[in-house]
mmCIF file of C-alpha atoms and ligand atoms in Angstrom:
data_model
loop_
_atom_site.group_PDB
_atom_site.id
_atom_site.type_symbol
_atom_site.label_atom_id
_atom_site.label_comp_id
_atom_site.label_asym_id
_atom_site.label_seq_id
_atom_site.Cartn_x
_atom_site.Cartn_y
_atom_site.Cartn_z
ATOM 1 C CA MET A 100 -37.480 17.237 10.461
ATOM 2 C CA ILE A 101 -36.066 13.705 10.154
ATOM 3 C CA LYS A 102 -37.525 13.450 6.672
ATOM 4 C CA LYS A 103 -35.928 16.709 5.662
ATOM 5 C CA ILE A 104 -32.543 15.582 6.958
ATOM 6 C CA ALA A 105 -32.875 12.252 5.157
ATOM 7 C CA LEU A 106 -33.805 13.984 1.943
ATOM 8 C CA PHE A 107 -30.915 16.381 2.331
ATOM 9 C CA ALA A 108 -28.527 13.462 2.883
ATOM 10 C CA ILE A 109 -29.786 11.703 -0.231
ATOM 11 C CA VAL A 110 -29.391 14.842 -2.313
ATOM 12 C CA ILE A 111 -25.852 15.323 -1.034
ATOM 13 C CA LEU A 112 -24.951 11.680 -1.650
ATOM 14 C CA PHE A 113 -26.330 11.976 -5.160
ATOM 15 C CA ALA A 114 -24.523 15.229 -5.830
ATOM 16 C CA ILE A 115 -21.116 14.046 -4.686
ATOM 17 C CA GLN A 116 -21.230 11.179 -7.181
ATOM 18 C CA PHE A 117 -20.364 13.771 -9.804
ATOM 19 C CA ILE A 118 -17.164 14.827 -8.101
ATOM 20 C CA GLY A 119 -14.463 13.175 -10.136
ATOM 21 C CA ILE A 120 -11.478 11.497 -8.526
ATOM 22 C CA ASP A 121 -8.140 10.947 -10.126
ATOM 23 C CA LYS A 122 -8.067 7.217 -10.794
ATOM 24 C CA THR A 123 -5.194 7.179 -13.182
ATOM 25 C CA ASN A 124 -2.317 4.764 -13.296
ATOM 26 C CA PRO A 125 0.734 6.809 -14.291
ATOM 27 C CA PRO A 126 2.867 5.243 -17.030
ATOM 28 C CA ILE A 127 5.399 2.638 -16.004
ATOM 29 C CA ASP A 128 9.070 2.914 -16.832
ATOM 30 C CA ALA A 129 10.313 -0.659 -16.997
ATOM 31 C CA ALA A 130 13.829 0.499 -16.163
ATOM 32 C CA LEU A 131 12.688 1.774 -12.773
ATOM 33 C CA THR A 132 10.285 -0.903 -11.570
ATOM 34 C CA LEU A 133 11.181 -3.282 -8.811
ATOM 35 C CA ASP A 134 12.313 -6.744 -9.746
ATOM 36 C CA ALA A 135 12.516 -9.006 -6.746
ATOM 37 C CA PRO A 136 12.451 -12.807 -6.522
ATOM 38 C CA GLU A 137 9.199 -14.233 -7.833
ATOM 39 C CA GLU A 138 7.758 -15.243 -4.452
ATOM 40 C CA VAL A 139 8.415 -11.746 -3.091
ATOM 41 C CA MET A 140 6.860 -10.120 -6.157
ATOM 42 C CA THR A 141 3.763 -12.278 -5.760
ATOM 43 C CA LEU A 142 3.273 -11.125 -2.162
ATOM 44 C CA LEU A 143 3.927 -7.470 -2.936
ATOM 45 C CA LYS A 144 1.614 -7.559 -5.932
ATOM 46 C CA THR A 145 -1.192 -9.167 -3.957
ATOM 47 C CA SER A 146 -0.834 -7.141 -0.756
ATOM 48 C CA CYS A 147 0.793 -3.833 -1.610
ATOM 49 C CA TYR A 148 0.649 -2.984 -5.307
ATOM 50 C CA ASP A 149 -2.897 -1.629 -5.405
ATOM 51 C CA CYS A 150 -1.658 1.321 -3.349
ATOM 52 C CA HIS A 151 2.114 1.357 -3.710
ATOM 53 C CA SER A 152 2.539 1.144 -7.465
ATOM 54 C CA ASN A 153 1.259 2.572 -10.728
ATOM 55 C CA GLU A 154 -0.478 -0.758 -11.354
ATOM 56 C CA THR A 155 -3.502 -0.105 -9.174
ATOM 57 C CA VAL A 156 -6.496 -2.324 -9.813
ATOM 58 C CA TRP A 157 -9.259 0.096 -8.849
ATOM 59 C CA PRO A 158 -12.019 -1.746 -6.971
ATOM 60 C CA TYR A 159 -15.707 -1.283 -7.829
ATOM 61 C CA TYR A 160 -16.275 0.714 -4.638
ATOM 62 C CA SER A 161 -13.772 3.265 -5.894
ATOM 63 C CA ASP A 162 -16.606 4.435 -8.170
ATOM 64 C CA ILE A 163 -18.896 5.251 -5.258
ATOM 65 C CA ALA A 164 -18.506 8.538 -3.379
ATOM 66 C CA PRO A 165 -17.624 9.156 -0.600
ATOM 67 C CA VAL A 166 -15.712 5.831 -0.407
ATOM 68 C CA SER A 167 -13.981 6.773 -3.649
ATOM 69 C CA PHE A 168 -12.461 9.830 -1.954
ATOM 70 C CA PHE A 169 -10.780 7.664 0.680
ATOM 71 C CA VAL A 170 -9.546 5.134 -1.850
ATOM 72 C CA ALA A 171 -8.076 7.828 -4.105
ATOM 73 C CA ALA A 172 -6.448 9.588 -1.149
ATOM 74 C CA HIS A 173 -4.959 6.315 0.104
ATOM 75 C CA VAL A 174 -3.462 5.523 -3.262
ATOM 76 C CA GLU A 175 -2.102 9.040 -3.675
ATOM 77 C CA ASP A 176 -0.534 9.062 -0.187
ATOM 78 C CA ALA A 177 0.758 5.536 -0.568
ATOM 79 C CA ARG A 178 2.388 6.236 -3.922
ATOM 80 C CA SER A 179 4.126 9.312 -2.596
ATOM 81 C CA ALA A 180 5.370 7.397 0.456
ATOM 82 C CA LEU A 181 6.578 4.368 -1.468
ATOM 83 C CA ASN A 182 6.115 3.498 -5.114
ATOM 84 C CA PHE A 183 7.432 0.127 -6.270
ATOM 85 C CA SER A 184 6.979 1.252 -9.887
ATOM 86 C CA GLN A 185 9.751 3.776 -9.270
ATOM 87 C CA TRP A 186 11.817 1.629 -6.977
ATOM 88 C CA LYS A 187 15.133 2.061 -8.750
ATOM 89 C CA ALA A 188 14.817 5.839 -8.743
ATOM 90 C CA ILE A 189 14.301 6.121 -4.994
ATOM 91 C CA ASP A 190 17.114 7.875 -3.191
ATOM 92 C CA LYS A 191 19.248 5.530 -1.108
ATOM 93 C CA LYS A 192 18.562 7.300 2.169
ATOM 94 C CA VAL A 193 14.821 7.396 1.580
ATOM 95 C CA LYS A 194 14.806 3.769 0.517
ATOM 96 C CA THR A 195 16.590 2.754 3.684
ATOM 97 C CA LYS A 196 13.950 4.531 5.770
ATOM 98 C CA ARG A 197 11.061 3.012 3.842
ATOM 99 C CA LEU A 198 12.502 -0.485 4.088
ATOM 100 C CA LYS A 199 12.823 -0.145 7.846
ATOM 101 C CA ARG A 200 9.277 1.135 8.066
ATOM 102 C CA ALA A 201 8.124 -1.672 5.800
ATOM 103 C CA ILE A 202 9.460 -4.218 8.267
ATOM 104 C CA ILE A 203 7.720 -2.512 11.173
ATOM 105 C CA THR A 204 4.431 -1.992 9.399
ATOM 106 C CA VAL A 205 4.245 -5.566 8.175
ATOM 107 C CA LYS A 206 5.189 -6.903 11.590
ATOM 108 C CA ASN A 207 2.551 -4.797 13.336
ATOM 109 C CA GLU A 208 -0.125 -5.513 10.741
ATOM 110 C CA MET A 209 -0.363 -1.835 9.847
ATOM 111 C CA MET A 210 0.278 -2.740 6.213
ATOM 112 C CA ALA A 211 -1.536 -3.696 4.098
ATOM 113 C CA LEU A 212 -4.032 -1.157 5.463
ATOM 114 C CA PRO A 213 -6.575 -3.036 7.588
ATOM 115 C CA SER A 214 -9.496 -1.343 5.800
ATOM 116 C CA TYR A 215 -8.144 -2.688 2.521
ATOM 117 C CA LEU A 216 -8.172 -6.251 3.834
ATOM 118 C CA LEU A 217 -11.966 -6.110 4.215
ATOM 119 C CA GLY A 218 -12.352 -6.195 0.461
ATOM 120 C CA HIS A 219 -9.128 -8.091 -0.267
ATOM 121 C CA GLU A 220 -8.943 -11.148 1.946
ATOM 122 C CA ASP A 221 -6.122 -12.584 -0.190
ATOM 123 C CA ALA A 222 -3.928 -9.603 0.729
ATOM 124 C CA ARG A 223 -3.790 -10.708 4.374
ATOM 125 C CA LEU A 224 -0.299 -12.014 5.110
ATOM 126 C CA SER A 225 0.226 -15.320 6.886
ATOM 127 C CA TYR A 226 3.046 -15.795 9.362
ATOM 128 C CA GLU A 227 5.243 -17.455 6.715
ATOM 129 C CA GLU A 228 4.489 -14.704 4.230
ATOM 130 C CA LYS A 229 5.434 -12.015 6.755
ATOM 131 C CA VAL A 230 8.724 -13.780 7.396
ATOM 132 C CA LEU A 231 9.441 -14.065 3.679
ATOM 133 C CA LEU A 232 8.597 -10.440 2.994
ATOM 134 C CA THR A 233 10.439 -8.925 5.944
ATOM 135 C CA ASP A 234 13.471 -11.124 5.273
ATOM 136 C CA TRP A 235 13.530 -9.662 1.794
ATOM 137 C CA PHE A 236 13.199 -6.096 3.136
ATOM 138 C CA GLN A 237 16.112 -6.854 5.454
ATOM 139 C CA SER A 238 18.209 -8.264 2.610
ATOM 140 C CA GLU A 239 17.625 -5.057 0.639
ATOM 141 C CA LEU A 240 18.693 -3.065 3.702
ATOM 142 C CA ASP A 241 21.862 -5.138 3.890
ATOM 143 C CA LYS A 242 22.547 -4.414 0.220
ATOM 144 C CA LEU A 243 22.212 -0.692 0.897
ATOM 145 C CA GLY A 244 24.878 -1.047 3.521
ATOM 146 C CA SER A 245 22.540 -0.207 6.367
ATOM 147 C CA ASP A 246 24.304 -1.122 9.578
ATOM 148 C CA LYS A 247 21.033 -1.240 11.496
ATOM 149 C CA LYS A 248 20.130 -4.825 12.045
ATOM 150 C CA ASN A 249 16.532 -5.622 12.313
ATOM 151 C CA ILE A 250 16.149 -5.191 16.040
ATOM 152 C CA PHE A 251 12.428 -4.567 15.855
ATOM 153 C CA PHE A 252 11.635 -7.796 14.304
ATOM 154 C CA ASP A 253 12.237 -11.358 15.117
ATOM 155 C CA LEU A 254 9.288 -13.506 14.325
ATOM 156 C CA ARG A 255 11.106 -16.730 14.887
HETATM 157 C C1 HEC B 581 -5.056 0.308 0.771
HETATM 158 C C2 HEC B 581 -3.812 0.948 0.470
HETATM 159 C C3 HEC B 581 -2.522 0.371 0.991
HETATM 160 C C4 HEC B 581 -2.042 -0.905 0.872
HETATM 161 C C5 HEC B 581 -2.710 -2.096 0.224
HETATM 162 C C6 HEC B 581 -0.709 -0.901 1.447
HETATM 163 N N1 HEC B 581 -0.407 0.352 1.904
HETATM 164 FE FE1 HEC B 581 1.367 0.986 2.683
HETATM 165 N N2 HEC B 581 0.655 2.882 2.864
HETATM 166 C C7 HEC B 581 -0.618 3.285 2.520
HETATM 167 C C8 HEC B 581 -0.750 4.703 2.793
HETATM 168 C C9 HEC B 581 -2.022 5.517 2.567
HETATM 169 C C10 HEC B 581 0.487 5.132 3.289
HETATM 170 C C11 HEC B 581 0.917 6.565 3.631
HETATM 171 C C12 HEC B 581 0.316 7.079 4.842
HETATM 172 C C13 HEC B 581 0.917 6.504 6.060
HETATM 173 O O1 HEC B 581 2.149 6.588 6.250
HETATM 174 O O2 HEC B 581 0.152 5.970 6.874
HETATM 175 C C14 HEC B 581 1.343 3.970 3.333
HETATM 176 C C15 HEC B 581 2.639 3.986 3.786
HETATM 177 C C16 HEC B 581 3.489 2.899 3.747
HETATM 178 C C17 HEC B 581 4.878 2.939 4.133
HETATM 179 C C18 HEC B 581 5.642 4.152 4.609
HETATM 180 C C19 HEC B 581 5.416 4.305 6.069
HETATM 181 C C20 HEC B 581 6.296 5.350 6.682
HETATM 182 O O3 HEC B 581 5.905 5.843 7.730
HETATM 183 O O4 HEC B 581 7.361 5.648 6.133
HETATM 184 C C21 HEC B 581 5.369 1.676 3.985
HETATM 185 C C22 HEC B 581 6.784 1.228 4.261
HETATM 186 C C23 HEC B 581 4.283 0.853 3.499
HETATM 187 N N3 HEC B 581 3.144 1.627 3.373
HETATM 188 C C24 HEC B 581 4.399 -0.478 3.223
HETATM 189 C C25 HEC B 581 3.376 -1.281 2.724
HETATM 190 C C26 HEC B 581 3.541 -2.674 2.428
HETATM 191 C C27 HEC B 581 4.824 -3.464 2.612
HETATM 192 C C28 HEC B 581 2.337 -3.118 1.956
HETATM 193 C C29 HEC B 581 1.972 -4.512 1.573
HETATM 194 C C30 HEC B 581 2.217 -5.549 2.528
HETATM 195 C C31 HEC B 581 1.433 -1.975 1.956
HETATM 196 N N4 HEC B 581 2.119 -0.882 2.431
HETATM 197 C C32 HEC B 581 0.128 -2.010 1.520
HETATM 198 C C33 HEC B 581 -1.605 2.508 1.955
HETATM 199 C C34 HEC B 581 -1.492 1.160 1.644
#
């Protein structure tokens, strides 16, 4: 019985390797991409861009099913929630919401996704990096005329 189950599992694992996932990086329109100060861009690119942009660097494990399914789904969901490659096209109201959520998620270590950090130790944000990033999110909120001050977040 155990042998049969094991064999079945191996067959299934083998078979699902042939299920293709959509690992494309949609084209980038330079007019729409985010341009933030260099130190902010560096943090976003290291910690967020693999999911929240069209510049995904697909990791080796994204070739192996069923892990590949999760990776592809994460990137798809992340891009539809917030895509820095289309930053300038995001509606003001939506952007305001995402920026507020960005502050909360970074503060609470919900972003970058914890599972992602396992394979990307450099994406883990230090205290100083969290301050820098959330300060920038707040400054963008200010620019959008959001009257909500960052009441959720005071690291200092
Ligand atoms: C491994 C992929 C991955 C990485 C890396 C990642 N995210 Fe996300 N993010 C997601 C997914 C998936 C969602 C959409 C599903 C959800 O809301 O949980 C999301 C949603 C979000 C949202 C919208 C949340 C909401 O409820 O409106 C924000 C804001 C966000 N991420 C910010 C960030 C920031 C900032 C970073 C970098 C510090 C980051 N993310 C890194 C996968 C990722």
